[in-house]
CSV table of C-alpha atoms in Angstrom, one decimal:
chain,number,residue,atom,x,y,z
A,55,SER,CA,150.4,-10.1,7.3
A,56,ALA,CA,152.6,-9.8,10.3
A,57,ARG,CA,153.2,-12.9,12.6
A,58,HIS,CA,153.5,-12.6,16.3
A,59,LEU,CA,156.0,-13.9,18.9
A,60,HIS,CA,155.4,-13.6,22.6
A,61,GLY,CA,152.5,-11.3,21.8
A,62,TYR,CA,154.5,-8.9,19.5
A,63,ALA,CA,154.2,-8.5,15.9
A,64,LEU,CA,157.2,-9.5,13.7
A,65,ILE,CA,157.8,-6.8,11.1
A,66,PRO,CA,158.6,-8.3,7.7
A,67,MET,CA,162.4,-8.1,6.6
A,68,ARG,CA,163.7,-6.9,3.3
A,69,PRO,CA,162.6,-9.2,0.3
A,70,VAL,CA,166.1,-10.2,-0.4
A,71,ALA,CA,166.7,-11.7,3.0
A,72,GLN,CA,163.5,-13.8,2.8
A,73,ARG,CA,164.3,-15.4,-0.5
A,74,ARG,CA,164.8,-19.2,0.0
A,75,PRO,CA,167.9,-19.6,-2.1
A,76,TYR,CA,169.8,-17.1,0.2
A,77,TRP,CA,169.0,-19.0,3.3
A,78,LEU,CA,169.8,-22.4,1.5
A,79,ALA,CA,173.3,-20.9,0.7
A,80,LYS,CA,173.8,-19.8,4.3
A,81,ARG,CA,172.7,-23.2,5.5
A,82,ALA,CA,175.1,-25.1,3.2
A,83,ALA,CA,177.9,-22.7,4.1
A,84,ASP,CA,177.2,-23.2,7.8
A,85,VAL,CA,177.2,-27.0,7.6
A,86,THR,CA,180.4,-27.1,5.6
A,87,ALA,CA,182.3,-24.7,7.7
A,88,ALA,CA,181.1,-26.0,11.0
A,89,SER,CA,181.9,-29.5,10.1
A,90,LEU,CA,185.4,-28.6,9.0
A,91,ALA,CA,186.0,-26.3,12.1
A,92,LEU,CA,184.9,-29.1,14.4
A,93,VAL,CA,187.3,-31.6,12.8
A,94,VAL,CA,190.2,-29.1,13.1
A,95,ALA,CA,189.2,-27.8,16.6
A,96,ALA,CA,188.7,-31.5,18.0
A,97,PRO,CA,192.1,-31.7,19.6
A,98,LEU,CA,191.7,-28.3,21.4
A,99,LEU,CA,188.1,-29.1,22.3
A,100,ALA,CA,189.3,-32.5,23.8
A,101,LEU,CA,192.1,-30.6,25.8
A,102,CYS,CA,189.4,-28.0,27.1
A,103,LEU,CA,187.1,-30.7,28.2
A,104,LEU,CA,189.9,-32.6,30.0
A,105,ALA,CA,191.0,-29.4,31.8
A,106,VAL,CA,187.5,-28.7,33.0
A,107,ARG,CA,187.1,-32.3,34.1
A,108,LEU,CA,190.3,-32.0,36.1
A,109,GLU,CA,189.5,-28.6,37.6
A,110,GLY,CA,185.8,-29.1,38.4
A,111,GLY,CA,184.9,-32.8,38.2
A,112,PRO,CA,182.3,-34.6,36.0
A,113,GLY,CA,179.8,-32.8,34.0
A,114,VAL,CA,182.2,-31.0,31.4
A,115,LEU,CA,179.3,-30.1,29.0
A,116,PHE,CA,176.5,-27.6,29.8
A,117,ARG,CA,173.0,-27.5,28.2
A,118,GLN,CA,170.9,-24.4,28.5
A,119,ARG,CA,167.5,-23.8,26.9
A,120,ARG,CA,167.5,-21.0,24.4
A,121,VAL,CA,165.1,-19.5,21.9
A,122,GLY,CA,165.9,-19.9,18.2
A,123,MET,CA,164.4,-19.0,14.9
A,124,ASP,CA,160.7,-18.6,14.8
A,125,GLY,CA,160.7,-18.9,18.6
A,126,ARG,CA,161.6,-22.6,18.7
A,127,HIS,CA,163.4,-23.7,21.9
A,128,PHE,CA,166.5,-25.8,21.8
A,129,ASP,CA,169.4,-26.8,24.1
A,130,MET,CA,172.5,-24.7,23.5
A,131,LEU,CA,175.8,-26.4,24.3
A,132,LYS,CA,178.6,-24.9,26.0
A,133,ILE,CA,181.7,-26.2,27.9
A,134,ARG,CA,180.9,-25.8,31.7
A,135,THR,CA,182.7,-22.8,33.1
A,136,LEU,CA,180.5,-22.2,36.2
A,137,LYS,CA,180.2,-24.2,39.5
A,138,PRO,CA,177.3,-26.6,39.1
A,139,THR,CA,174.8,-24.8,41.4
A,140,THR,CA,175.5,-21.5,39.6
A,141,ALA,CA,175.0,-23.2,36.1
A,142,HIS,CA,171.7,-24.5,37.3
A,143,ASP,CA,170.6,-21.0,38.4
A,144,SER,CA,171.8,-19.0,35.3
A,145,ALA,CA,168.6,-19.5,33.3
A,146,THR,CA,167.2,-16.5,35.1
A,147,GLN,CA,170.5,-14.6,36.1
A,148,TRP,CA,171.6,-12.1,33.5
A,149,THR,CA,175.3,-11.9,34.6
A,150,VAL,CA,177.4,-14.2,36.7
A,151,SER,CA,180.3,-12.8,39.1
A,152,GLU,CA,183.8,-14.3,38.8
A,153,SER,CA,183.4,-15.9,42.2
A,154,ARG,CA,181.0,-18.3,40.7
A,155,LEU,CA,183.3,-19.5,37.9
A,156,SER,CA,184.5,-23.1,38.2
A,157,GLY,CA,188.2,-21.9,38.6
A,158,PRO,CA,191.0,-20.2,36.5
A,159,ILE,CA,190.4,-22.7,33.6
A,160,GLY,CA,186.8,-21.8,33.5
A,161,GLY,CA,187.6,-18.1,33.6
A,162,PHE,CA,190.0,-18.4,30.8
A,163,LEU,CA,187.6,-20.4,28.5
A,164,ARG,CA,184.9,-17.9,29.2
A,165,LYS,CA,187.1,-15.0,28.4
A,166,THR,CA,188.5,-16.4,25.2
A,167,SER,CA,185.1,-17.7,24.1
A,168,LEU,CA,186.5,-21.3,23.8
A,169,ASP,CA,183.6,-22.4,25.9
A,170,GLU,CA,181.3,-21.8,22.8
A,171,LEU,CA,183.2,-24.5,20.7
A,172,PRO,CA,180.5,-27.1,21.2
A,173,GLN,CA,178.0,-25.0,19.6
A,174,LEU,CA,179.6,-25.9,16.3
A,175,TRP,CA,177.5,-29.1,16.9
A,176,ASN,CA,174.3,-26.9,17.3
A,177,VAL,CA,175.2,-25.4,13.9
A,178,ILE,CA,175.5,-28.8,12.2
A,179,THR,CA,172.2,-30.0,13.7
A,180,GLY,CA,170.4,-27.0,12.4
A,181,ASP,CA,169.7,-25.2,15.8
A,182,MET,CA,172.1,-22.4,15.1
A,183,SER,CA,174.0,-20.7,12.4
A,184,LEU,CA,177.6,-19.6,12.6
A,185,VAL,CA,176.5,-16.1,12.5
A,186,GLY,CA,173.4,-14.4,13.6
A,187,PRO,CA,171.8,-12.8,16.7
A,188,ARG,CA,172.9,-14.5,20.0
A,189,PRO,CA,170.2,-16.8,21.2
A,190,GLU,CA,168.7,-15.8,24.6
A,191,ARG,CA,167.1,-17.7,27.4
A,192,PRO,CA,163.2,-17.8,27.3
A,193,PHE,CA,162.9,-15.9,30.6
A,194,PHE,CA,164.7,-12.9,29.1
A,195,VAL,CA,163.1,-13.2,25.7
A,196,ASP,CA,159.8,-12.7,27.3
A,197,GLN,CA,161.1,-9.7,29.3
A,198,PHE,CA,163.1,-7.9,26.7
A,199,SER,CA,160.4,-8.4,24.0
A,200,ARG,CA,158.2,-6.1,26.0
A,201,GLN,CA,160.9,-3.6,26.9
A,202,ILE,CA,163.0,-3.2,23.8
A,203,ASP,CA,161.8,-2.0,20.5
A,204,ARG,CA,161.9,-4.6,17.7
A,205,TYR,CA,163.7,-7.2,20.0
A,206,GLY,CA,161.6,-10.0,18.7
A,207,GLN,CA,162.9,-9.6,15.1
A,208,ARG,CA,165.9,-11.6,16.0
A,209,HIS,CA,163.7,-14.7,15.8
A,210,ARG,CA,162.9,-14.2,12.1
A,211,VAL,CA,166.5,-15.5,11.1
A,212,PRO,CA,168.8,-18.2,12.4
A,213,VAL,CA,170.5,-17.4,15.8
A,214,GLY,CA,174.4,-17.5,15.8
A,215,ILE,CA,177.4,-18.4,17.7
A,216,THR,CA,178.7,-14.8,16.9
A,217,GLY,CA,177.0,-11.8,15.5
A,218,TRP,CA,177.2,-8.2,14.5
A,219,ALA,CA,176.6,-6.9,18.0
A,220,GLN,CA,179.3,-9.3,19.4
A,221,VAL,CA,182.0,-8.2,17.2
A,222,HIS,CA,181.1,-4.6,18.2
A,223,GLY,CA,181.9,-5.6,21.9
A,224,LEU,CA,178.3,-5.9,23.0
A,225,ARG,CA,178.2,-9.1,25.1
A,226,GLY,CA,177.5,-9.6,28.8
A,227,ASP,CA,176.4,-6.7,30.8
A,228,THR,CA,176.2,-4.1,28.0
A,229,SER,CA,173.5,-1.9,26.4
A,230,LEU,CA,170.6,-4.2,25.3
A,231,ASP,CA,169.0,-1.4,23.2
A,232,GLU,CA,172.2,-1.0,21.2
A,233,ARG,CA,172.6,-4.7,20.8
A,234,ALA,CA,169.1,-5.0,19.5
A,235,ARG,CA,169.9,-2.2,17.0
A,236,LEU,CA,173.0,-3.9,15.7
A,237,ASP,CA,171.1,-7.3,15.5
A,238,ASN,CA,168.4,-5.6,13.5
A,239,TYR,CA,171.0,-4.0,11.3
A,240,TYR,CA,172.4,-7.5,10.5
A,241,ILE,CA,169.0,-8.7,9.8
A,242,ASP,CA,168.1,-5.9,7.3
A,243,GLU,CA,171.5,-5.9,5.6
A,244,TRP,CA,172.3,-9.7,5.7
A,245,SER,CA,174.5,-11.1,3.0
A,246,LEU,CA,177.0,-14.0,2.8
A,247,TRP,CA,179.9,-11.4,2.7
A,248,LEU,CA,178.6,-9.8,5.9
A,249,ASP,CA,178.7,-13.2,7.5
A,250,VAL,CA,182.4,-13.8,6.4
A,251,LYS,CA,183.3,-10.3,7.7
A,252,ILE,CA,181.8,-11.1,11.1
A,253,ILE,CA,183.5,-14.5,11.2
A,254,LEU,CA,186.9,-13.0,10.3
A,255,ARG,CA,186.4,-10.2,13.0
A,256,THR,CA,185.4,-12.9,15.6
A,257,ILE,CA,188.6,-14.9,15.0
A,258,GLY,CA,190.6,-11.7,15.4
A,259,CYS,CA,188.8,-11.1,18.8
A,260,VAL,CA,189.5,-14.6,20.0
A,261,LEU,CA,193.1,-14.4,19.0
A,262,ARG,CA,193.6,-11.3,21.1
A,263,LEU,CA,192.1,-13.2,24.0
A,264,GLY,CA,189.1,-10.6,24.1
A,265,GLY,CA,186.3,-13.1,23.2
A,266,ALA,CA,183.5,-12.3,20.8
């Protein structure tokens, strides 16, 4: 029988994606890859945190409530790139203008997606996956679940740092319907190989300073 989230039925996924061994393999790959990535990226992460501290003062990490798998709320970590007052208000603001960034360093980190590095810890703790639909703020989940067909299906799988929609350029102020369509494609067609493909494309986007 269908389960419900925010009052809307969750449609069952393909049987292959529901098999426990597949998700155990994904989880094992997540923990291994995120742990290695965090060790390798530690010097870069430390440099980013120091730069943000020098530019904008104390409070270099930003925690924001997001909705994860099965509708569970968690605190997603980011390097702070916004002015403190803007960061507080962003829970109910869809996009943020450049004037509200903490400064040039904050803008650079946001553009290159380096501000997402702390989410490797979210992956290790089990709140997120390396790959999956991007987690959204509760305020917008309630709104979009009522407006966008099959939007709530994203909460049947682990949410991710990057996803199929993001590597197709859908981030920020872009089509939510198209983003939901691509997220649902990922859910329906999920495989470890698709995860690897998305990670490789994400790395390419970051190296081109385009973000992912």
